[in-house]
Amino acid sequence: MAGDSRFPDVDTDRSEKNEETEIVVNVGGVRQVFYGDNLSQYPETRLAELINCLSGGYDSIFSLCDDYDPGKREFYFDRDPDAFKCIIDVYYFGEIHMKKGICPICFKNEMEFWKVDLKFLDDCCKTHLSEKKEELEEIARRVQLILDDLGVDASESRWKRCQKYIWKFLEKPESSYPARVIAVLSFLFILISSVVMCVGTIPDLQVVDAEGNRMEHPTLDSIETACIGWFTMEYVLRLISSPNKLHFALSFMNIVDVLAILPFYVSLTLTHLGAKLMELSNVQQAVQALRIMRIARIFKLARHSSGLQTLTYALKRSFKELGLLLMYLAVGIFVFSALGYTMEQSHPETLFKSIPQSFWWAIITMTTVGYGDIYPKTTLGKLNAAISFLCGVIAIALPIHPIINNFVRYYNKQRVLETAAKHELELMELNSAEGKSTSSKSELEDLARQGKEGPFYSSRLKVSHSDTFIHLLSEEKHYRTRLQSCK
């Protein structure tokens, strides 16, 4: 290219290397002029290398830029001009701020192209970039899980394949229609068991045994036994088919499953064998205490409800706000209960016997519950009560908005990640179809010319715009994908 007649000889005058050298750069149609004294502050960047590239000939020039106009002495780059405007701030201010609306991952790629270190990126922008990286990792993880479910390893034993099938059948309702039916049945069993537990406490539906004690109706007891049998079978099958049994056993939701099943068997054991070891009254008390633990089964609904799962994760991310709420209430309860006790001591019929007893009044007042079992009778006490519940409303309202925002943000993020993972799989299928197709280029041009573009032709157009890799997937699959989460 150095001998091409279209370009005159490159001027290698050493005077261009001084601090007053002007570098004209055209990035995506946006023209910028830089001076050597600014660029030389960061000699390892691509723009700084342009100062010395003229002496190396056109091979050196075109290794740094996309095109060069010797007449205008202008370097051309086919890059994003908006990102470039942010990146050049490093030469003037020593730091870079990413503008709103620019994809963080694409901006990182632009910084790597211009050879600007990420340490110049401001901390607030680094946080945004790290969040996007986490999203990409989550998308890659979801896609990889789906691909693992779709793939069949012929080298695996029949038992391993059977385990995978049972695990997918019970844990992933979206995998097949029978799996969705099983998920619905499990959900119904949880509801029926919870309703039976509540209905069994109605006195009119209870029966009296030989000793005169009230017990649940035999019909309700049979329904309860059937539900427990379903839960037991489901848990055992999931445990057997689990790829990591230790992780399965220590999982929070699986511990809840055990707590929902175990009381039935323990109470059954105590009823039949405990009478020989202890008094009958003690056995009955132990059985009643264990039956109360059946309320844990309501938490099994979280396994089948994405809304409850989102609420749990949102509360985990809102520990700071919840801590502030509890701190505000604790300070208010201590202050107003002490004031209430002091102000009510002058009244002969005071209900405030001590400060610890006044804590209860302060709690129900600041949370605006107000049972009325303890209330002030003096004017100052009533004024203190009015101030306490006004402060309680303010203290509760302040952290609520951030908690709601965390819930909405996490819920929307999960929906976006789910959609992005589906798009990644669609693009992989399109890319795979492109590789397997034997259609010639002329046939595609004829289809385009005739306006009869088929699905394969449109898939080629879609895949041609993909420009980003998911690193977690590219190590094995080498699929070229477009990240919907970056939009």
Short mmCIF file of N, CA and C in Angstrom, two decimals, residues 298-391:
data_model
loop_
_atom_site.label_atom_id
_atom_site.label_comp_id
_atom_site.label_asym_id
_atom_site.label_seq_id
_atom_site.Cartn_x
_atom_site.Cartn_y
_atom_site.Cartn_z
N ILE A 298 -46.75 -23.18 53.69
CA ILE A 298 -47.22 -22.06 52.87
C ILE A 298 -46.06 -21.42 52.12
N PHE A 299 -44.85 -21.55 52.70
CA PHE A 299 -43.68 -20.99 52.02
C PHE A 299 -43.29 -21.81 50.79
N LYS A 300 -43.85 -23.00 50.65
CA LYS A 300 -43.60 -23.79 49.45
C LYS A 300 -44.17 -23.12 48.21
N LEU A 301 -45.11 -22.20 48.42
CA LEU A 301 -45.68 -21.48 47.27
C LEU A 301 -44.61 -20.66 46.54
N ALA A 302 -43.58 -20.26 47.28
CA ALA A 302 -42.52 -19.45 46.65
C ALA A 302 -41.81 -20.22 45.54
N ARG A 303 -41.83 -21.54 45.60
CA ARG A 303 -41.18 -22.35 44.57
C ARG A 303 -41.90 -22.20 43.23
N HIS A 304 -43.21 -21.94 43.28
CA HIS A 304 -44.01 -21.86 42.05
C HIS A 304 -44.45 -20.43 41.74
N SER A 305 -44.01 -19.46 42.52
CA SER A 305 -44.43 -18.08 42.30
C SER A 305 -43.20 -17.21 42.10
N SER A 306 -43.04 -16.67 40.90
CA SER A 306 -41.92 -15.77 40.63
C SER A 306 -42.08 -14.46 41.40
N GLY A 307 -43.34 -14.07 41.68
CA GLY A 307 -43.57 -12.84 42.44
C GLY A 307 -43.05 -12.94 43.86
N LEU A 308 -43.30 -14.09 44.52
CA LEU A 308 -42.79 -14.28 45.87
C LEU A 308 -41.26 -14.37 45.88
N GLN A 309 -40.70 -15.00 44.86
CA GLN A 309 -39.24 -15.06 44.78
C GLN A 309 -38.65 -13.68 44.59
N THR A 310 -39.29 -12.86 43.76
CA THR A 310 -38.82 -11.49 43.56
C THR A 310 -38.92 -10.69 44.83
N LEU A 311 -40.01 -10.87 45.59
CA LEU A 311 -40.16 -10.17 46.86
C LEU A 311 -39.05 -10.55 47.83
N THR A 312 -38.70 -11.85 47.87
CA THR A 312 -37.64 -12.30 48.77
C THR A 312 -36.31 -11.66 48.41
N TYR A 313 -35.96 -11.66 47.12
CA TYR A 313 -34.69 -11.08 46.70
C TYR A 313 -34.69 -9.57 46.91
N ALA A 314 -35.85 -8.92 46.71
CA ALA A 314 -35.92 -7.48 46.91
C ALA A 314 -35.70 -7.12 48.38
N LEU A 315 -36.26 -7.93 49.29
CA LEU A 315 -36.05 -7.69 50.71
C LEU A 315 -34.59 -7.92 51.10
N LYS A 316 -33.94 -8.91 50.46
CA LYS A 316 -32.53 -9.14 50.74
C LYS A 316 -31.70 -7.93 50.33
N ARG A 317 -32.06 -7.32 49.21
CA ARG A 317 -31.33 -6.15 48.72
C ARG A 317 -31.72 -4.87 49.46
N SER A 318 -32.71 -4.97 50.33
CA SER A 318 -33.19 -3.77 51.05
C SER A 318 -32.86 -3.86 52.54
N PHE A 319 -31.85 -4.64 52.90
CA PHE A 319 -31.50 -4.77 54.32
C PHE A 319 -31.11 -3.42 54.91
N LYS A 320 -30.44 -2.58 54.14
CA LYS A 320 -30.03 -1.28 54.65
C LYS A 320 -31.24 -0.42 54.97
N GLU A 321 -32.21 -0.38 54.06
CA GLU A 321 -33.42 0.42 54.29
C GLU A 321 -34.24 -0.15 55.44
N LEU A 322 -34.34 -1.48 55.51
CA LEU A 322 -35.07 -2.09 56.62
C LEU A 322 -34.37 -1.84 57.95
N GLY A 323 -33.04 -1.84 57.93
CA GLY A 323 -32.29 -1.52 59.15
C GLY A 323 -32.54 -0.09 59.61
N LEU A 324 -32.60 0.84 58.65
CA LEU A 324 -32.91 2.23 59.00
C LEU A 324 -34.31 2.34 59.59
N LEU A 325 -35.26 1.61 59.01
CA LEU A 325 -36.63 1.65 59.52
C LEU A 325 -36.68 1.15 60.96
N LEU A 326 -36.03 0.03 61.23
CA LEU A 326 -36.03 -0.50 62.59
C LEU A 326 -35.31 0.43 63.56
N MET A 327 -34.24 1.09 63.09
CA MET A 327 -33.52 2.01 63.96
C MET A 327 -34.39 3.22 64.30
N TYR A 328 -35.09 3.77 63.29
CA TYR A 328 -35.98 4.90 63.56
C TYR A 328 -37.05 4.53 64.57
N LEU A 329 -37.67 3.36 64.36
CA LEU A 329 -38.74 2.93 65.27
C LEU A 329 -38.20 2.65 66.67
N ALA A 330 -37.01 2.04 66.76
CA ALA A 330 -36.44 1.74 68.07
C ALA A 330 -36.16 3.00 68.87
N VAL A 331 -35.59 4.01 68.20
CA VAL A 331 -35.32 5.28 68.89
C VAL A 331 -36.61 5.94 69.33
N GLY A 332 -37.61 5.97 68.42
CA GLY A 332 -38.89 6.59 68.77
C GLY A 332 -39.60 5.86 69.89
N ILE A 333 -39.57 4.52 69.85
CA ILE A 333 -40.23 3.74 70.90
C ILE A 333 -39.61 4.02 72.26
N PHE A 334 -38.30 4.06 72.30
CA PHE A 334 -37.63 4.31 73.59
C PHE A 334 -37.94 5.71 74.12
N VAL A 335 -37.87 6.71 73.23
CA VAL A 335 -38.08 8.10 73.68
C VAL A 335 -39.52 8.32 74.12
N PHE A 336 -40.49 7.92 73.29
CA PHE A 336 -41.89 8.23 73.60
C PHE A 336 -42.44 7.36 74.72
N SER A 337 -41.94 6.15 74.88
CA SER A 337 -42.40 5.34 76.02
C SER A 337 -41.88 5.92 77.33
N ALA A 338 -40.65 6.42 77.34
CA ALA A 338 -40.12 7.05 78.56
C ALA A 338 -40.88 8.33 78.88
N LEU A 339 -41.17 9.15 77.84
CA LEU A 339 -41.94 10.37 78.07
C LEU A 339 -43.35 10.05 78.54
N GLY A 340 -43.96 9.03 77.90
CA GLY A 340 -45.32 8.68 78.30
C GLY A 340 -45.39 8.20 79.73
N TYR A 341 -44.42 7.39 80.15
CA TYR A 341 -44.40 6.92 81.53
C TYR A 341 -44.24 8.08 82.51
N THR A 342 -43.36 9.02 82.18
CA THR A 342 -43.12 10.17 83.07
C THR A 342 -44.34 11.06 83.18
N MET A 343 -45.01 11.33 82.04
CA MET A 343 -46.14 12.26 82.03
C MET A 343 -47.38 11.66 82.66
N GLU A 344 -47.51 10.33 82.66
CA GLU A 344 -48.71 9.70 83.17
C GLU A 344 -48.61 9.33 84.65
N GLN A 345 -47.47 9.54 85.27
CA GLN A 345 -47.33 9.17 86.68
C GLN A 345 -48.19 10.02 87.60
N SER A 346 -48.53 11.22 87.18
CA SER A 346 -49.34 12.10 88.04
C SER A 346 -50.81 11.70 88.08
N HIS A 347 -51.26 10.88 87.14
CA HIS A 347 -52.67 10.48 87.10
C HIS A 347 -52.87 9.27 88.02
N PRO A 348 -53.92 9.29 88.87
CA PRO A 348 -54.09 8.17 89.82
C PRO A 348 -54.47 6.85 89.16
N GLU A 349 -55.10 6.90 87.98
CA GLU A 349 -55.51 5.67 87.29
C GLU A 349 -54.63 5.40 86.07
N THR A 350 -53.38 5.71 86.19
CA THR A 350 -52.46 5.54 85.06
C THR A 350 -52.34 4.07 84.64
N LEU A 351 -52.22 3.86 83.35
CA LEU A 351 -52.03 2.53 82.79
C LEU A 351 -50.56 2.26 82.48
N PHE A 352 -49.71 3.26 82.66
CA PHE A 352 -48.28 3.14 82.38
C PHE A 352 -47.58 2.76 83.68
N LYS A 353 -47.44 1.48 83.94
CA LYS A 353 -46.86 1.00 85.19
C LYS A 353 -45.34 1.06 85.20
N SER A 354 -44.72 0.93 84.05
CA SER A 354 -43.26 0.95 83.94
C SER A 354 -42.88 1.32 82.50
N ILE A 355 -41.61 1.68 82.31
CA ILE A 355 -41.13 2.02 80.96
C ILE A 355 -41.16 0.80 80.04
N PRO A 356 -40.69 -0.40 80.48
CA PRO A 356 -40.82 -1.57 79.60
C PRO A 356 -42.25 -1.87 79.20
N GLN A 357 -43.20 -1.68 80.12
CA GLN A 357 -44.59 -1.89 79.78
C GLN A 357 -45.07 -0.83 78.78
N SER A 358 -44.48 0.36 78.86
CA SER A 358 -44.84 1.44 77.93
C SER A 358 -44.31 1.19 76.53
N PHE A 359 -43.34 0.28 76.39
CA PHE A 359 -42.84 -0.05 75.04
C PHE A 359 -43.98 -0.55 74.15
N TRP A 360 -44.85 -1.39 74.72
CA TRP A 360 -45.97 -1.92 73.95
C TRP A 360 -46.86 -0.79 73.44
N TRP A 361 -47.16 0.18 74.32
CA TRP A 361 -47.98 1.32 73.89
C TRP A 361 -47.28 2.10 72.79
N ALA A 362 -45.99 2.32 72.91
CA ALA A 362 -45.25 3.07 71.90
C ALA A 362 -45.23 2.33 70.56
N ILE A 363 -45.10 1.01 70.60
CA ILE A 363 -45.08 0.23 69.35
C ILE A 363 -46.40 0.33 68.61
N ILE A 364 -47.51 0.09 69.30
CA ILE A 364 -48.81 0.12 68.62
C ILE A 364 -49.22 1.54 68.24
N THR A 365 -48.65 2.53 68.91
CA THR A 365 -48.96 3.92 68.55
C THR A 365 -48.16 4.36 67.33
N MET A 366 -46.86 4.10 67.32
CA MET A 366 -46.02 4.54 66.20
C MET A 366 -46.34 3.78 64.91
N THR A 367 -46.82 2.56 65.04
CA THR A 367 -47.21 1.81 63.84
C THR A 367 -48.68 2.02 63.49
N THR A 368 -49.35 2.95 64.19
CA THR A 368 -50.75 3.36 63.94
C THR A 368 -51.72 2.19 64.08
N VAL A 369 -51.38 1.19 64.90
CA VAL A 369 -52.30 0.08 65.16
C VAL A 369 -53.32 0.50 66.22
N GLY A 370 -52.83 0.91 67.38
CA GLY A 370 -53.68 1.47 68.42
C GLY A 370 -54.76 0.53 68.92
N TYR A 371 -54.37 -0.52 69.68
CA TYR A 371 -55.36 -1.45 70.22
C TYR A 371 -56.26 -0.80 71.28
N GLY A 372 -55.74 0.17 71.99
CA GLY A 372 -56.55 0.83 73.01
C GLY A 372 -56.49 0.19 74.37
N ASP A 373 -55.68 -0.86 74.53
CA ASP A 373 -55.56 -1.49 75.85
C ASP A 373 -54.77 -0.61 76.80
N ILE A 374 -53.82 0.18 76.27
CA ILE A 374 -53.08 1.16 77.05
C ILE A 374 -53.20 2.49 76.34
N TYR A 375 -53.60 3.52 77.07
CA TYR A 375 -53.77 4.85 76.45
C TYR A 375 -53.53 5.92 77.51
N PRO A 376 -53.08 7.09 77.09
CA PRO A 376 -52.80 8.16 78.06
C PRO A 376 -54.10 8.84 78.53
N LYS A 377 -54.04 9.39 79.75
CA LYS A 377 -55.20 10.06 80.31
C LYS A 377 -54.94 11.51 80.66
N THR A 378 -53.69 11.92 80.67
CA THR A 378 -53.36 13.32 80.95
C THR A 378 -53.21 14.08 79.64
N THR A 379 -53.28 15.42 79.75
CA THR A 379 -53.17 16.27 78.55
C THR A 379 -51.78 16.15 77.91
N LEU A 380 -50.74 16.19 78.76
CA LEU A 380 -49.39 16.06 78.23
C LEU A 380 -49.18 14.67 77.63
N GLY A 381 -49.79 13.65 78.23
CA GLY A 381 -49.67 12.30 77.70
C GLY A 381 -50.32 12.17 76.33
N LYS A 382 -51.47 12.81 76.17
CA LYS A 382 -52.15 12.78 74.87
C LYS A 382 -51.35 13.54 73.82
N LEU A 383 -50.74 14.66 74.23
CA LEU A 383 -49.90 15.40 73.30
C LEU A 383 -48.69 14.56 72.88
N ASN A 384 -48.10 13.86 73.84
CA ASN A 384 -46.98 12.97 73.53
C ASN A 384 -47.41 11.85 72.58
N ALA A 385 -48.63 11.33 72.78
CA ALA A 385 -49.14 10.28 71.91
C ALA A 385 -49.34 10.80 70.49
N ALA A 386 -49.87 12.03 70.36
CA ALA A 386 -50.08 12.61 69.02
C ALA A 386 -48.76 12.77 68.28
N ILE A 387 -47.76 13.28 68.99
CA ILE A 387 -46.45 13.46 68.36
C ILE A 387 -45.84 12.12 68.00
N SER A 388 -46.05 11.10 68.83
CA SER A 388 -45.44 9.79 68.59
C SER A 388 -46.00 9.14 67.34
N PHE A 389 -47.34 9.19 67.15
CA PHE A 389 -47.84 8.51 65.94
C PHE A 389 -47.56 9.32 64.69
N LEU A 390 -47.42 10.66 64.79
CA LEU A 390 -47.00 11.43 63.62
C LEU A 390 -45.56 11.09 63.24
N CYS A 391 -44.70 10.99 64.23
CA CYS A 391 -43.31 10.59 63.96
C CYS A 391 -43.24 9.15 63.42
#
